[in-house]
Short mmCIF file of C-alpha atoms in Angstrom, two decimals:
data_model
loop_
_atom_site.label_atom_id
_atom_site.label_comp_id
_atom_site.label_asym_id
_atom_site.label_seq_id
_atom_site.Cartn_x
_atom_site.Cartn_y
_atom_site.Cartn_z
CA UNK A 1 40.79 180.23 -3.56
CA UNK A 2 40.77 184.40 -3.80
CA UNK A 3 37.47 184.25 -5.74
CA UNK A 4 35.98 182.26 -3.55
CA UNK A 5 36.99 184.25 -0.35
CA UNK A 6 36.00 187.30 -2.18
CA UNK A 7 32.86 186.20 -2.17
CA UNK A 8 32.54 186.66 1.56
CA UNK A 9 30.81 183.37 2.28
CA UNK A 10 31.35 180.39 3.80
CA UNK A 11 34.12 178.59 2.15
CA UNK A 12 34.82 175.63 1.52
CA UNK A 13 38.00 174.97 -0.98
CA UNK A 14 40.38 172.20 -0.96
CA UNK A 15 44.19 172.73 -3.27
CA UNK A 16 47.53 170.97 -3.17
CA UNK A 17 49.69 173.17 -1.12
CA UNK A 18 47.66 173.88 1.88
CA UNK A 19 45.06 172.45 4.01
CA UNK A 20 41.43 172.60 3.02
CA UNK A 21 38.71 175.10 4.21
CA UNK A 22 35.67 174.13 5.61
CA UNK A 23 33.30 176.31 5.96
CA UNK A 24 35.71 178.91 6.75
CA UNK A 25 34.04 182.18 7.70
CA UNK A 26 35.80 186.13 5.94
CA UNK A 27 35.73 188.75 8.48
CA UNK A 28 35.70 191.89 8.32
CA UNK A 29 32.59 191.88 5.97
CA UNK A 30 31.92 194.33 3.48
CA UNK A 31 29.17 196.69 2.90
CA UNK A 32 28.20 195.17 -0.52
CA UNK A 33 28.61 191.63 0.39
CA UNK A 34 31.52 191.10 -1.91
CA UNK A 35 35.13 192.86 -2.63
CA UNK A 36 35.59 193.49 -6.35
CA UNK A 37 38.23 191.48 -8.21
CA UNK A 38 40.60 193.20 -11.12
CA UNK A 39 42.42 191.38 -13.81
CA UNK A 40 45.41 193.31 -14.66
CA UNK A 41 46.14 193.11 -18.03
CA UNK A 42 48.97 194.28 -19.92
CA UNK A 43 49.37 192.79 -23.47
CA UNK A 44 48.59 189.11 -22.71
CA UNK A 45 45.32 187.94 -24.83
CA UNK A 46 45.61 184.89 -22.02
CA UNK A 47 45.08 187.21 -19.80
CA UNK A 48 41.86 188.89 -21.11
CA UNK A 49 40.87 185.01 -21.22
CA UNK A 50 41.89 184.43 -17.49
CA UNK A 51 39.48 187.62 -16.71
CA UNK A 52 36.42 186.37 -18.18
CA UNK A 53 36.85 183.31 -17.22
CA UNK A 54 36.77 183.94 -13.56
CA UNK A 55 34.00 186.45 -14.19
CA UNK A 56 36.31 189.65 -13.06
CA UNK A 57 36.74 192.95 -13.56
CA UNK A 58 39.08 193.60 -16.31
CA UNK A 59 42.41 196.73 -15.66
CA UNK A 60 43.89 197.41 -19.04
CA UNK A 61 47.52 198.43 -17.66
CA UNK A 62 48.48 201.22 -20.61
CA UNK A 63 52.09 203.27 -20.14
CA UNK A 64 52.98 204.18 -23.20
CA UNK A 65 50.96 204.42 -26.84
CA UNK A 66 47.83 205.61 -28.11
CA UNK A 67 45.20 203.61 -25.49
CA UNK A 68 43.52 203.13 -28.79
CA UNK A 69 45.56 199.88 -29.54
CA UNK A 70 44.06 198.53 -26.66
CA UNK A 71 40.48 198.50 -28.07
CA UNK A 72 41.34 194.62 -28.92
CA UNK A 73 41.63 193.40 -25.60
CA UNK A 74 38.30 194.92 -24.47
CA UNK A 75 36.74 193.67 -27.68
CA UNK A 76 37.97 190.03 -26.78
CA UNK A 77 36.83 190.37 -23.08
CA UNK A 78 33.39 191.25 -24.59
CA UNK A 79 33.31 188.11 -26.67
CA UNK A 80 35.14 186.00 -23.63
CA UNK A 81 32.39 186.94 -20.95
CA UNK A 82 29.55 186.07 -23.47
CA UNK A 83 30.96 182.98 -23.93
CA UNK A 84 31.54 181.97 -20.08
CA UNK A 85 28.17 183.12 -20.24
CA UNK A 86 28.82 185.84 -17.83
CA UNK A 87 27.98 189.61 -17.54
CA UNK A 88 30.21 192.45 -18.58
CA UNK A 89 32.18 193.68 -15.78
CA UNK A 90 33.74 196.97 -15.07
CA UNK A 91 36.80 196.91 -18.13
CA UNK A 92 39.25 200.14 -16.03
CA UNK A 93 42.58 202.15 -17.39
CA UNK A 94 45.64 202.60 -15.58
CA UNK A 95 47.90 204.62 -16.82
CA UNK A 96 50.52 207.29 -15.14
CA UNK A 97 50.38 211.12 -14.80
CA UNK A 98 50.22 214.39 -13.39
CA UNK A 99 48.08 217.59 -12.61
CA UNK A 100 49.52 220.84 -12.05
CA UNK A 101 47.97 224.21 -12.54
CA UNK A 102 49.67 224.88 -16.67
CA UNK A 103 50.76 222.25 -18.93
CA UNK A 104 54.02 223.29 -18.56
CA UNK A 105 54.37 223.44 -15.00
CA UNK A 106 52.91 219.33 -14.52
CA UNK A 107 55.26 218.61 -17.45
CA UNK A 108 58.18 219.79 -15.77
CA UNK A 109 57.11 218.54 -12.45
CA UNK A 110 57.34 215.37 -13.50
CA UNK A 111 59.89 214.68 -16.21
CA UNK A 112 63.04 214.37 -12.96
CA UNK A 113 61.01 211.66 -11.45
CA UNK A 114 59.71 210.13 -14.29
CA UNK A 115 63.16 209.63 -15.77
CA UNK A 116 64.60 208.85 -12.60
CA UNK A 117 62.11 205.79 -12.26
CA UNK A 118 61.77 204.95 -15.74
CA UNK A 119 65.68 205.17 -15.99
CA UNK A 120 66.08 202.60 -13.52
CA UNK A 121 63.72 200.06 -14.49
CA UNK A 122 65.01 200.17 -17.96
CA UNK A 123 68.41 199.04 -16.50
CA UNK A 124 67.15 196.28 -14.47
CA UNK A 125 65.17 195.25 -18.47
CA UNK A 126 67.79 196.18 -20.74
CA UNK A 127 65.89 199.36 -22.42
CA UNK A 128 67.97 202.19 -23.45
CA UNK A 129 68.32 205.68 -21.72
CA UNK A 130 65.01 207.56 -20.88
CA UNK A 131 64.99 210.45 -23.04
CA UNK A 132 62.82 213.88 -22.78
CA UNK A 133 61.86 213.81 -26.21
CA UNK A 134 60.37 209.90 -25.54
CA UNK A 135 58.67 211.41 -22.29
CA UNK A 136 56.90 214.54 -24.31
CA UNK A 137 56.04 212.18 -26.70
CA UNK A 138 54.46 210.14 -24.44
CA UNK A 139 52.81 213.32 -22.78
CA UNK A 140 51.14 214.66 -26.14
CA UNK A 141 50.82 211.28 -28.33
CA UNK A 142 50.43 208.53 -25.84
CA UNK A 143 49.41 207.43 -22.30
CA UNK A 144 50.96 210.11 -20.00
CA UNK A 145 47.92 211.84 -18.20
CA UNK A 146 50.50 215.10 -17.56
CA UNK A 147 48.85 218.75 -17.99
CA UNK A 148 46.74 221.08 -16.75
CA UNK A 149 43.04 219.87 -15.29
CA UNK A 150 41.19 220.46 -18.81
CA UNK A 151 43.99 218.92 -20.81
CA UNK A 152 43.98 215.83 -18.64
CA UNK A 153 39.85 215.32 -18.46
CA UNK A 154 40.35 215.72 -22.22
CA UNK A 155 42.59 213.16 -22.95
CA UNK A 156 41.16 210.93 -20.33
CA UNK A 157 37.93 210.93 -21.79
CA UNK A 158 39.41 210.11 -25.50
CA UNK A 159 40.73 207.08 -23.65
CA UNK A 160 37.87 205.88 -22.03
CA UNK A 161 35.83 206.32 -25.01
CA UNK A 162 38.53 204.92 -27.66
CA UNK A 163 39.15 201.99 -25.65
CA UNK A 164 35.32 201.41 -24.48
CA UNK A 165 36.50 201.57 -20.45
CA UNK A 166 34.01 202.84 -18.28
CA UNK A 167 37.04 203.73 -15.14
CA UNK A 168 39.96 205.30 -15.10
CA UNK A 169 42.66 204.63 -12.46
CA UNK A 170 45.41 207.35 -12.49
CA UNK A 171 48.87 206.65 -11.28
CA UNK A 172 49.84 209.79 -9.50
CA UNK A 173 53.37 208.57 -8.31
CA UNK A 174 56.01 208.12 -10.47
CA UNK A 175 59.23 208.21 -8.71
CA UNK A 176 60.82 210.60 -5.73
CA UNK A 177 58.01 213.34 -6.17
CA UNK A 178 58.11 216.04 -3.38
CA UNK A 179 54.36 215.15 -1.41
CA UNK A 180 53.51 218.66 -1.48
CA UNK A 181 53.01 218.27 -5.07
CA UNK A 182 51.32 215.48 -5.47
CA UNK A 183 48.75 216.22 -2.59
CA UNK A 184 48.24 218.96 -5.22
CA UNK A 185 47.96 216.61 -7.95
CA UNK A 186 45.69 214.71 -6.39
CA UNK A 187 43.44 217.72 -5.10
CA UNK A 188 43.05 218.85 -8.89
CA UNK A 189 42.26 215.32 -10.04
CA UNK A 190 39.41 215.18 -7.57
CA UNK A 191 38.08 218.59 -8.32
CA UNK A 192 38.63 219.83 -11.15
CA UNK A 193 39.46 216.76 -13.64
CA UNK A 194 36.84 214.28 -12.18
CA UNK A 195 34.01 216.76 -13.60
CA UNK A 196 35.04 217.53 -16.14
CA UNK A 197 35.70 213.91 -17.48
CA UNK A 198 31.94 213.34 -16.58
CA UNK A 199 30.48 216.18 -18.29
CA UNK A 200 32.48 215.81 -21.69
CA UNK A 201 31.08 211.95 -21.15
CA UNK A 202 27.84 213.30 -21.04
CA UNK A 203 27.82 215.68 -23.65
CA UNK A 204 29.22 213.04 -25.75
CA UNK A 205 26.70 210.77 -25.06
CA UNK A 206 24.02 213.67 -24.88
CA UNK A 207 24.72 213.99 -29.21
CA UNK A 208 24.45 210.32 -30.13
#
């Protein structure tokens, strides 16, 4: 039923657990005539199969690793839209982090918070402790976006390009975070990392 009231039409959809729609109208309507849909996608191959098959978007959900290991899953949605006979979609990153002005300052920012959050979901799953070498590890080796503006369009762009993604969704809050800095984090992302992810894409590109 959500794909077909994405679709902003007239809808008619019948299911076991409510009544039908009959020609049920979506208001408001969008600008582009229809709202984009996003598989998220965190390890399941099903999934990636799910995506394709309902012709969506695909959102690789990375927190911890090299994004490289991903490369897979947007290799199978490749093959998966071909045969559904569908169109490649928009295949997006999400992934946590954190711009500050130095390396050092975003790192430290954001290590209380991080282990405060990360500390309390691994209770709730049964992981061990949160420590601060796992969290710089994270930061230098794997999919922590946490550093200065340069060092984050850098590593963003080795993601997009090792995984083949063509959008990058950064998760900017990770646990009780004063607001002051990540209105800052935010402001830096938008200024100062956003360019410069597009022109190392393009010079990239430009040397093919």
């Amino acid at each position: 039923m959500l794909v077909e009231l994405l679709k902003e039409g007239p809808v008619n959809w019948s299911g076991s657990i409510r009544p039908p729609l009959v020609n049920q109208e979506v208001y408001p309507k969008t600008e582009r005539g229809q709202i984009p849909l996003r598989v998220g996608v965190g390890g399941s191959p099903e999934s990636v199969v799910r995506a394709a098959r309902l012709n969506a978007n695909l959102a690789l959900a990375i927190i911890g690793g090299d994004p490289a290991r991903f490369y897979p899953y947007a290799k199978l949605y490749h093959e998966q839209m071909e045969h559904f006979g569908n169109e490649v979609r928009q295949i997006s990153i999400h992934s946590p982090g954190h711009v500050a002005k130095t390396d050092e300052q975003a790192i430290e920012e954001l290590w209380p918070s991080y282990q405060s959050s990360f500390g309390r979901i691994g209770k709730e799953r049964g992981w061990g402790p949160m420590t601060k070498d796992h969290y710089l590890n994270e930061v230098y080796n794997g999919s922590l976006y946490v550093g200065s503006a340069e060092t984050v369009a850098k590593k963003i762009a080795y993601a997009l390009q090792s995984v083949g993604a063509n959008r990058f969704d950064l998760k900017y809050s990770t646990g009780p975070m004063p607001h002051s800095k990540l209105m800052s984090s935010i402001e830096l992302l938008g200024t100062e990392v956003v360019p410069m992810v597009k022109q190392i894409l393009a010079e990239s590109l430009a040397s093919k």
